[in-house]
């Protein structure tokens, strides 16, 4: 069957909610993908920041194969060894208190919102609390996650959504203060806005949020689903700011390919929020996905993945800055670590993405005008050089 025939068969049976690129991928190796006709692609998209270790990283596949031979699923009515190991490693890496494993980032957001609401309910004895979220944010596609996603395009077809949500401007502390009332139970923001255009938070903004939340006993939720797990050179982006949230969400690279997310609570939030019966999941934290999470932490530590990202980030940024300086269509670069964006002007960003695909490079967009680069964390200087060479041609 040809690749075109494969795509036609997909369209015949799969609900059309994605405008997919015209390629069928068959396998991956290192930082490269191969389509069903054998063409090679350098991957600077990483499954939307998921495949932090690329493909078939030594030890990762073997850990999953070993777990398949032991146990795949038993539910959360019983303990299992991988969740015990993965939970301990996640809590240690985040320096927080308790973790709850989910099936996705969206579910992690749902759990974080519930935990914040329950904290306020335990504190006040009533349930009519409000949440402040950020304009241009993205937190997921479920009703609860959409309710705190600050983009009308995603929200409007599904309204009315969850009530009691107000929006402030990212990196504008005064706009947050203007939304606070005695009903405010939580403030939620991405540490680095992803879908909104690759905007890192300023140190002053995060420190200001932390101070506000401490003063008014408000839960601070930081969404680390895309920017977490090493992408900025730290396990979690907030660690570079020295501002710890009360609740953190993570997913994507947490399992490097298996569907897993988590929300993690500090001591205050863990002690006075969700209790038995308040929240649950059938699949979340099952032995298979937690074996992956546990192995990812082992690899990050053994092979010094965070140091690699920190060491190579200046070169990555230098090559992107050279593209911006050379090409009129590239207006500016922004980002942190291996989460970078180039603002494209004068032409649709999708044109650059499509040209790159044709030349064997995978990049994606963010917002309406940003070229997003979120490669595997194990890329080399040679990979960066090849990426820059291809994008140089695409931007002519």
Short mmCIF file of C-alpha atoms in Angstrom, two decimals:
data_model
loop_
_atom_site.label_atom_id
_atom_site.label_comp_id
_atom_site.label_asym_id
_atom_site.label_seq_id
_atom_site.Cartn_x
_atom_site.Cartn_y
_atom_site.Cartn_z
CA UNK A 1 0.00 0.00 0.00
CA UNK A 2 1.41 3.41 -0.98
CA UNK A 3 1.65 6.26 1.51
CA UNK A 4 -1.21 8.08 -0.26
CA UNK A 5 -3.38 4.98 0.00
CA UNK A 6 -2.53 4.69 3.71
CA UNK A 7 -3.63 8.29 4.29
CA UNK A 8 -6.87 7.75 2.36
CA UNK A 9 -7.64 4.71 4.51
CA UNK A 10 -7.02 6.76 7.65
CA UNK A 11 -9.40 9.50 6.52
CA UNK A 12 -12.07 6.87 5.88
CA UNK A 13 -12.13 5.67 9.47
CA UNK A 14 -10.54 8.27 11.80
CA UNK A 15 -12.56 11.32 12.90
CA UNK A 16 -11.16 14.38 11.14
CA UNK A 17 -10.15 16.59 14.07
CA UNK A 18 -6.56 17.06 12.87
CA UNK A 19 -5.36 18.50 9.57
CA UNK A 20 -2.46 16.10 9.40
CA UNK A 21 0.65 16.64 7.30
CA UNK A 22 0.88 14.35 4.26
CA UNK A 23 3.28 11.78 5.69
CA UNK A 24 2.92 8.36 7.34
CA UNK A 25 5.70 7.61 9.81
CA UNK A 26 6.77 4.03 10.26
CA UNK A 27 9.77 4.05 12.61
CA UNK A 28 12.28 6.21 14.41
CA UNK A 29 15.94 5.97 15.39
CA UNK A 30 17.83 8.47 17.51
CA UNK A 31 16.63 11.94 16.50
CA UNK A 32 15.31 10.80 13.11
CA UNK A 33 11.97 9.53 11.83
CA UNK A 34 11.36 7.46 8.70
CA UNK A 35 8.16 7.42 6.66
CA UNK A 36 6.58 4.31 5.19
CA UNK A 37 8.43 4.89 1.93
CA UNK A 38 11.82 5.14 3.63
CA UNK A 39 12.45 8.92 3.60
CA UNK A 40 14.45 10.28 6.56
CA UNK A 41 13.40 13.31 8.66
CA UNK A 42 15.35 15.15 11.35
CA UNK A 43 12.90 15.57 14.21
CA UNK A 44 12.76 18.99 15.89
CA UNK A 45 9.15 18.49 16.99
CA UNK A 46 9.61 15.40 19.21
CA UNK A 47 5.94 14.45 19.16
CA UNK A 48 5.10 17.96 20.44
CA UNK A 49 7.84 17.96 23.10
CA UNK A 50 7.15 14.38 24.21
CA UNK A 51 10.04 12.30 22.87
CA UNK A 52 12.77 13.88 24.97
CA UNK A 53 15.04 10.87 24.47
CA UNK A 54 14.36 10.55 20.77
CA UNK A 55 13.66 7.02 19.54
CA UNK A 56 14.99 3.73 20.93
CA UNK A 57 17.24 5.36 23.51
CA UNK A 58 19.43 2.68 25.15
CA UNK A 59 17.64 1.09 28.09
CA UNK A 60 14.23 2.69 27.56
CA UNK A 61 12.69 0.04 25.28
CA UNK A 62 14.14 -2.75 27.38
CA UNK A 63 12.49 -1.39 30.54
CA UNK A 64 9.08 -1.37 28.86
CA UNK A 65 9.52 -4.83 27.36
CA UNK A 66 10.51 -6.17 30.75
CA UNK A 67 7.44 -4.65 32.39
CA UNK A 68 5.12 -6.11 29.72
CA UNK A 69 6.36 -9.55 30.73
CA UNK A 70 5.54 -8.80 34.37
CA UNK A 71 2.33 -6.77 34.67
CA UNK A 72 0.45 -4.22 32.58
CA UNK A 73 -2.53 -3.18 34.70
CA UNK A 74 -4.18 -3.92 38.04
CA UNK A 75 -6.06 -0.63 38.84
CA UNK A 76 -5.41 1.70 41.76
CA UNK A 77 -7.13 -0.59 44.24
CA UNK A 78 -3.71 -2.21 44.77
CA UNK A 79 -0.09 -1.11 45.08
CA UNK A 80 2.40 -1.84 42.31
CA UNK A 81 6.18 -1.56 42.28
CA UNK A 82 6.63 0.82 39.31
CA UNK A 83 4.27 3.48 40.71
CA UNK A 84 6.12 3.37 44.02
CA UNK A 85 9.45 3.93 42.22
CA UNK A 86 8.13 6.55 39.78
CA UNK A 87 6.33 8.50 42.49
CA UNK A 88 9.41 8.68 44.69
CA UNK A 89 11.56 9.89 41.78
CA UNK A 90 9.03 12.52 40.67
CA UNK A 91 8.67 13.89 44.20
CA UNK A 92 12.44 13.94 44.63
CA UNK A 93 13.03 15.73 41.30
CA UNK A 94 10.40 18.38 42.06
CA UNK A 95 11.19 18.72 45.78
CA UNK A 96 7.46 18.57 46.42
CA UNK A 97 5.33 16.29 48.59
CA UNK A 98 2.81 14.06 46.81
CA UNK A 99 2.12 12.98 43.22
CA UNK A 100 -0.98 11.71 41.44
CA UNK A 101 -0.44 9.98 38.08
CA UNK A 102 -2.90 10.58 35.25
CA UNK A 103 -3.26 9.46 31.63
CA UNK A 104 -2.53 12.86 30.06
CA UNK A 105 -1.66 16.49 30.64
CA UNK A 106 -5.29 17.51 30.35
CA UNK A 107 -6.22 15.11 33.15
CA UNK A 108 -3.38 16.51 35.23
CA UNK A 109 -4.93 19.96 34.84
CA UNK A 110 -8.33 18.61 35.84
CA UNK A 111 -6.85 17.08 38.98
CA UNK A 112 -4.97 20.26 39.86
CA UNK A 113 -8.14 22.34 39.54
CA UNK A 114 -10.06 19.91 41.72
CA UNK A 115 -7.32 19.92 44.34
CA UNK A 116 -7.30 23.73 44.45
CA UNK A 117 -11.08 23.89 44.75
CA UNK A 118 -11.09 21.26 47.48
CA UNK A 119 -8.38 23.13 49.39
CA UNK A 120 -10.53 26.25 49.37
CA UNK A 121 -13.63 24.26 50.31
CA UNK A 122 -11.83 22.76 53.32
CA UNK A 123 -10.62 26.22 54.29
CA UNK A 124 -13.88 28.15 53.86
CA UNK A 125 -16.64 25.56 54.10
CA UNK A 126 -18.28 26.63 50.82
CA UNK A 127 -17.77 25.86 47.15
CA UNK A 128 -18.34 29.05 45.14
CA UNK A 129 -14.68 29.81 44.45
CA UNK A 130 -12.97 31.45 41.48
CA UNK A 131 -9.83 30.74 39.47
CA UNK A 132 -7.61 33.24 37.66
CA UNK A 133 -6.01 32.04 34.42
CA UNK A 134 -3.97 33.79 31.73
CA UNK A 135 -4.89 35.15 28.31
CA UNK A 136 -3.30 33.25 25.41
CA UNK A 137 -2.74 30.22 27.63
CA UNK A 138 -3.38 26.60 26.71
CA UNK A 139 -4.12 23.88 29.27
CA UNK A 140 -6.00 21.18 27.36
CA UNK A 141 -9.18 20.21 25.52
CA UNK A 142 -11.54 18.89 28.21
CA UNK A 143 -14.26 21.16 29.56
CA UNK A 144 -12.37 22.00 32.74
CA UNK A 145 -9.04 22.55 30.98
CA UNK A 146 -10.74 24.61 28.26
CA UNK A 147 -12.31 26.76 30.96
CA UNK A 148 -8.86 28.00 32.01
CA UNK A 149 -7.49 28.20 28.45
CA UNK A 150 -7.27 31.87 27.48
CA UNK A 151 -8.03 31.55 23.77
CA UNK A 152 -11.52 32.26 22.47
CA UNK A 153 -10.94 30.16 19.36
CA UNK A 154 -10.71 27.01 21.49
CA UNK A 155 -13.45 27.96 23.94
CA UNK A 156 -16.39 29.49 22.09
CA UNK A 157 -17.89 26.41 20.38
CA UNK A 158 -18.17 24.61 23.72
CA UNK A 159 -19.55 27.29 26.01
CA UNK A 160 -20.91 27.53 28.62
CA UNK A 161 -17.81 26.12 30.28
CA UNK A 162 -16.90 25.84 33.95
CA UNK A 163 -17.89 29.02 35.73
CA UNK A 164 -15.90 31.18 38.08
CA UNK A 165 -12.88 31.68 35.80
CA UNK A 166 -11.33 35.10 35.18
CA UNK A 167 -8.48 35.96 32.82
CA UNK A 168 -5.47 38.19 33.41
CA UNK A 169 -2.50 39.03 31.19
CA UNK A 170 0.60 36.85 31.31
CA UNK A 171 3.62 38.68 32.77
CA UNK A 172 1.37 41.53 33.99
CA UNK A 173 1.09 41.24 37.76
CA UNK A 174 -1.21 44.24 38.09
CA UNK A 175 -3.76 42.62 35.79
CA UNK A 176 -3.75 39.58 38.09
CA UNK A 177 -4.21 41.72 41.19
CA UNK A 178 -7.21 43.40 39.54
CA UNK A 179 -8.98 40.03 39.25
CA UNK A 180 -8.47 38.84 42.82
CA UNK A 181 -11.49 38.73 45.12
CA UNK A 182 -12.20 37.00 48.41
CA UNK A 183 -13.49 34.07 46.33
CA UNK A 184 -10.20 33.48 44.48
CA UNK A 185 -8.92 29.99 45.25
CA UNK A 186 -6.22 29.51 42.60
CA UNK A 187 -4.05 31.19 39.98
CA UNK A 188 -2.96 29.00 37.08
CA UNK A 189 -0.30 29.78 34.50
CA UNK A 190 2.22 28.05 32.29
CA UNK A 191 5.79 28.76 33.35
CA UNK A 192 6.55 29.13 29.64
CA UNK A 193 3.51 29.67 27.44
CA UNK A 194 3.64 27.10 24.65
CA UNK A 195 0.70 27.18 22.26
CA UNK A 196 0.37 30.91 22.94
CA UNK A 197 3.68 31.62 21.21
CA UNK A 198 6.65 30.46 23.36
CA UNK A 199 6.62 33.20 26.00
CA UNK A 200 8.71 32.57 29.13
CA UNK A 201 7.44 34.05 32.38
CA UNK A 202 9.51 36.86 33.84
CA UNK A 203 11.13 36.31 37.22
CA UNK A 204 9.27 39.33 38.61
CA UNK A 205 5.92 37.90 37.46
CA UNK A 206 6.40 34.48 39.07
CA UNK A 207 7.81 35.98 42.25
CA UNK A 208 4.88 38.37 42.37
CA UNK A 209 2.38 35.54 41.93
CA UNK A 210 4.04 33.55 44.70
CA UNK A 211 3.89 36.53 47.07
CA UNK A 212 0.23 37.21 46.25
CA UNK A 213 -0.73 33.58 46.82
CA UNK A 214 1.15 33.43 50.11
CA UNK A 215 -0.48 36.62 51.37
CA UNK A 216 -4.02 35.57 50.47
CA UNK A 217 -3.77 31.77 50.92
CA UNK A 218 -4.37 31.17 47.21
CA UNK A 219 -3.13 28.01 45.47
CA UNK A 220 -0.51 28.69 42.76
CA UNK A 221 -0.71 26.14 39.92
CA UNK A 222 2.15 26.04 37.42
CA UNK A 223 1.54 24.13 34.19
CA UNK A 224 4.80 22.38 33.24
CA UNK A 225 3.26 19.97 30.76
CA UNK A 226 5.31 21.23 27.80
CA UNK A 227 8.16 23.14 29.43
CA UNK A 228 8.89 20.57 32.14
CA UNK A 229 11.04 17.42 32.29
CA UNK A 230 14.31 18.97 31.23
CA UNK A 231 13.20 21.05 28.27
CA UNK A 232 14.58 24.29 29.75
CA UNK A 233 17.65 22.66 31.30
CA UNK A 234 16.00 21.97 34.65
CA UNK A 235 13.62 19.19 35.56
CA UNK A 236 10.95 21.85 35.79
CA UNK A 237 11.16 25.37 34.40
CA UNK A 238 10.07 27.00 37.66
CA UNK A 239 13.22 25.68 39.33
CA UNK A 240 15.32 28.21 37.40
CA UNK A 241 13.18 31.00 38.91
CA UNK A 242 13.34 29.73 42.48
CA UNK A 243 9.55 29.92 42.68
CA UNK A 244 7.85 26.70 43.75
CA UNK A 245 4.13 26.25 43.03
CA UNK A 246 1.61 24.73 45.40
CA UNK A 247 0.53 22.37 42.61
CA UNK A 248 2.43 21.52 39.42
CA UNK A 249 1.17 19.65 36.37
CA UNK A 250 3.43 17.66 34.07
CA UNK A 251 3.06 15.16 31.22
CA UNK A 252 4.57 14.92 27.70
CA UNK A 253 8.25 14.06 28.33
CA UNK A 254 7.44 12.58 31.74
CA UNK A 255 7.13 9.18 30.05
CA UNK A 256 8.89 9.98 26.75
CA UNK A 257 6.16 8.42 24.63
CA UNK A 258 3.74 6.49 26.83
CA UNK A 259 0.49 8.31 27.74
CA UNK A 260 1.16 9.59 31.25
CA UNK A 261 0.81 12.80 33.20
CA UNK A 262 0.82 13.84 36.83
CA UNK A 263 -0.06 16.61 39.20
CA UNK A 264 2.27 17.13 42.13
CA UNK A 265 1.37 18.94 45.36
CA UNK A 266 3.49 20.67 47.99
CA UNK A 267 3.03 19.88 51.66
CA UNK A 268 0.33 22.52 52.23
CA UNK A 269 -1.81 21.49 49.28
CA UNK A 270 -1.36 17.77 49.85
CA UNK A 271 -2.37 17.98 53.52
CA UNK A 272 -5.60 19.90 53.01
CA UNK A 273 -7.14 19.04 49.64
CA UNK A 274 -8.02 15.71 48.03
CA UNK A 275 -8.99 12.83 50.27
CA UNK A 276 -10.06 9.23 49.50
CA UNK A 277 -13.12 9.38 47.26
CA UNK A 278 -12.42 12.88 45.91
CA UNK A 279 -10.51 11.84 42.81
CA UNK A 280 -9.56 8.71 40.89
CA UNK A 281 -8.48 7.07 37.65
CA UNK A 282 -8.67 3.52 36.32
CA UNK A 283 -5.57 3.55 34.14
CA UNK A 284 -3.54 6.38 35.69
CA UNK A 285 -0.24 5.27 37.19
CA UNK A 286 -0.50 1.71 35.96
CA UNK A 287 2.65 -0.48 36.05
CA UNK A 288 3.45 -0.06 32.35
CA UNK A 289 3.49 3.76 32.20
CA UNK A 290 5.19 4.08 35.57
CA UNK A 291 7.96 1.71 34.45
CA UNK A 292 8.58 4.23 31.66
CA UNK A 293 8.53 7.20 34.05
CA UNK A 294 10.93 5.50 36.43
CA UNK A 295 13.34 4.61 33.62
CA UNK A 296 13.21 8.17 32.21
CA UNK A 297 14.36 9.57 35.55
CA UNK A 298 17.13 6.97 35.71
CA UNK A 299 18.35 7.90 32.22
CA UNK A 300 18.17 11.63 32.94
CA UNK A 301 20.39 11.14 35.98
CA UNK A 302 22.80 8.56 34.56
CA UNK A 303 23.39 10.35 31.24
CA UNK A 304 23.21 13.91 32.62
CA UNK A 305 20.47 15.01 30.23
CA UNK A 306 19.88 18.30 32.07
CA UNK A 307 23.56 19.25 31.81
CA UNK A 308 23.50 18.40 28.12
CA UNK A 309 20.57 20.78 27.53
CA UNK A 310 22.23 23.54 29.55
CA UNK A 311 25.53 23.09 27.73
CA UNK A 312 24.08 23.05 24.22
CA UNK A 313 21.44 25.77 24.65
CA UNK A 314 23.80 28.69 23.85
CA UNK A 315 24.79 27.05 20.54
CA UNK A 316 21.14 26.30 19.69
CA UNK A 317 20.17 29.90 20.40
CA UNK A 318 23.16 31.23 18.44
CA UNK A 319 22.18 29.31 15.30
CA UNK A 320 18.56 30.49 15.57
CA UNK A 321 19.67 34.07 16.14
CA UNK A 322 21.77 33.85 12.96
CA UNK A 323 18.64 32.87 11.03
CA UNK A 324 16.73 35.79 12.51
CA UNK A 325 19.52 38.21 11.61
CA UNK A 326 19.75 36.89 8.04
CA UNK A 327 16.11 36.57 6.98
CA UNK A 328 13.52 39.36 6.78
CA UNK A 329 10.69 36.90 7.46
CA UNK A 330 12.22 35.98 10.85
CA UNK A 331 11.41 38.80 13.25
CA UNK A 332 12.69 37.59 16.62
CA UNK A 333 13.54 34.53 18.70
CA UNK A 334 12.30 33.78 22.18
CA UNK A 335 12.27 30.79 24.49
CA UNK A 336 14.25 28.84 27.06
CA UNK A 337 16.53 25.84 26.61
CA UNK A 338 15.22 23.45 23.98
CA UNK A 339 11.84 25.20 23.81
CA UNK A 340 12.38 27.93 21.22
CA UNK A 341 10.22 29.97 18.88
CA UNK A 342 10.94 32.23 15.90
CA UNK A 343 8.31 34.84 15.05
CA UNK A 344 7.56 34.71 11.31
CA UNK A 345 6.25 37.83 9.56
CA UNK A 346 5.19 38.57 5.99
CA UNK A 347 4.25 34.97 5.21
CA UNK A 348 2.23 32.19 6.89
CA UNK A 349 4.29 30.23 9.38
CA UNK A 350 2.67 27.11 7.92
CA UNK A 351 4.53 27.69 4.66
CA UNK A 352 7.87 27.38 6.46
CA UNK A 353 6.68 24.25 8.29
CA UNK A 354 5.60 22.60 5.03
CA UNK A 355 8.80 23.51 3.20
CA UNK A 356 10.85 22.09 6.07
CA UNK A 357 8.85 18.86 5.95
CA UNK A 358 9.53 18.52 2.23
CA UNK A 359 13.25 18.95 2.93
CA UNK A 360 13.30 16.36 5.70
CA UNK A 361 12.97 18.52 8.82
CA UNK A 362 10.09 18.37 11.31
CA UNK A 363 9.17 21.65 12.99
CA UNK A 364 5.77 22.87 14.15
CA UNK A 365 4.00 26.15 14.83
CA UNK A 366 2.75 27.86 17.99
CA UNK A 367 0.03 30.47 17.89
CA UNK A 368 -0.57 32.13 14.55
CA UNK A 369 2.94 33.27 13.66
CA UNK A 370 5.58 31.35 15.62
CA UNK A 371 7.83 28.59 14.33
CA UNK A 372 8.26 26.22 17.28
CA UNK A 373 11.35 24.08 17.84
CA UNK A 374 11.11 21.49 20.60
CA UNK A 375 13.62 18.78 19.62
CA UNK A 376 14.62 15.69 21.58
CA UNK A 377 16.84 16.69 24.47
CA UNK A 378 19.58 14.42 23.14
CA UNK A 379 20.29 16.35 19.92
CA UNK A 380 23.90 17.15 19.00
CA UNK A 381 25.65 20.16 17.46
CA UNK A 382 25.52 18.32 14.15
CA UNK A 383 21.75 18.03 14.42
CA UNK A 384 21.48 21.74 15.17
CA UNK A 385 23.69 22.58 12.19
CA UNK A 386 21.55 20.46 9.88
CA UNK A 387 18.35 22.04 11.24
CA UNK A 388 19.76 25.54 10.67
CA UNK A 389 20.89 24.67 7.14
CA UNK A 390 17.41 23.43 6.17
CA UNK A 391 15.58 26.34 7.79
CA UNK A 392 17.95 28.73 6.04
CA UNK A 393 16.76 27.30 2.72
CA UNK A 394 13.11 27.39 3.79
CA UNK A 395 13.29 31.05 4.80
CA UNK A 396 14.80 32.30 1.54
#
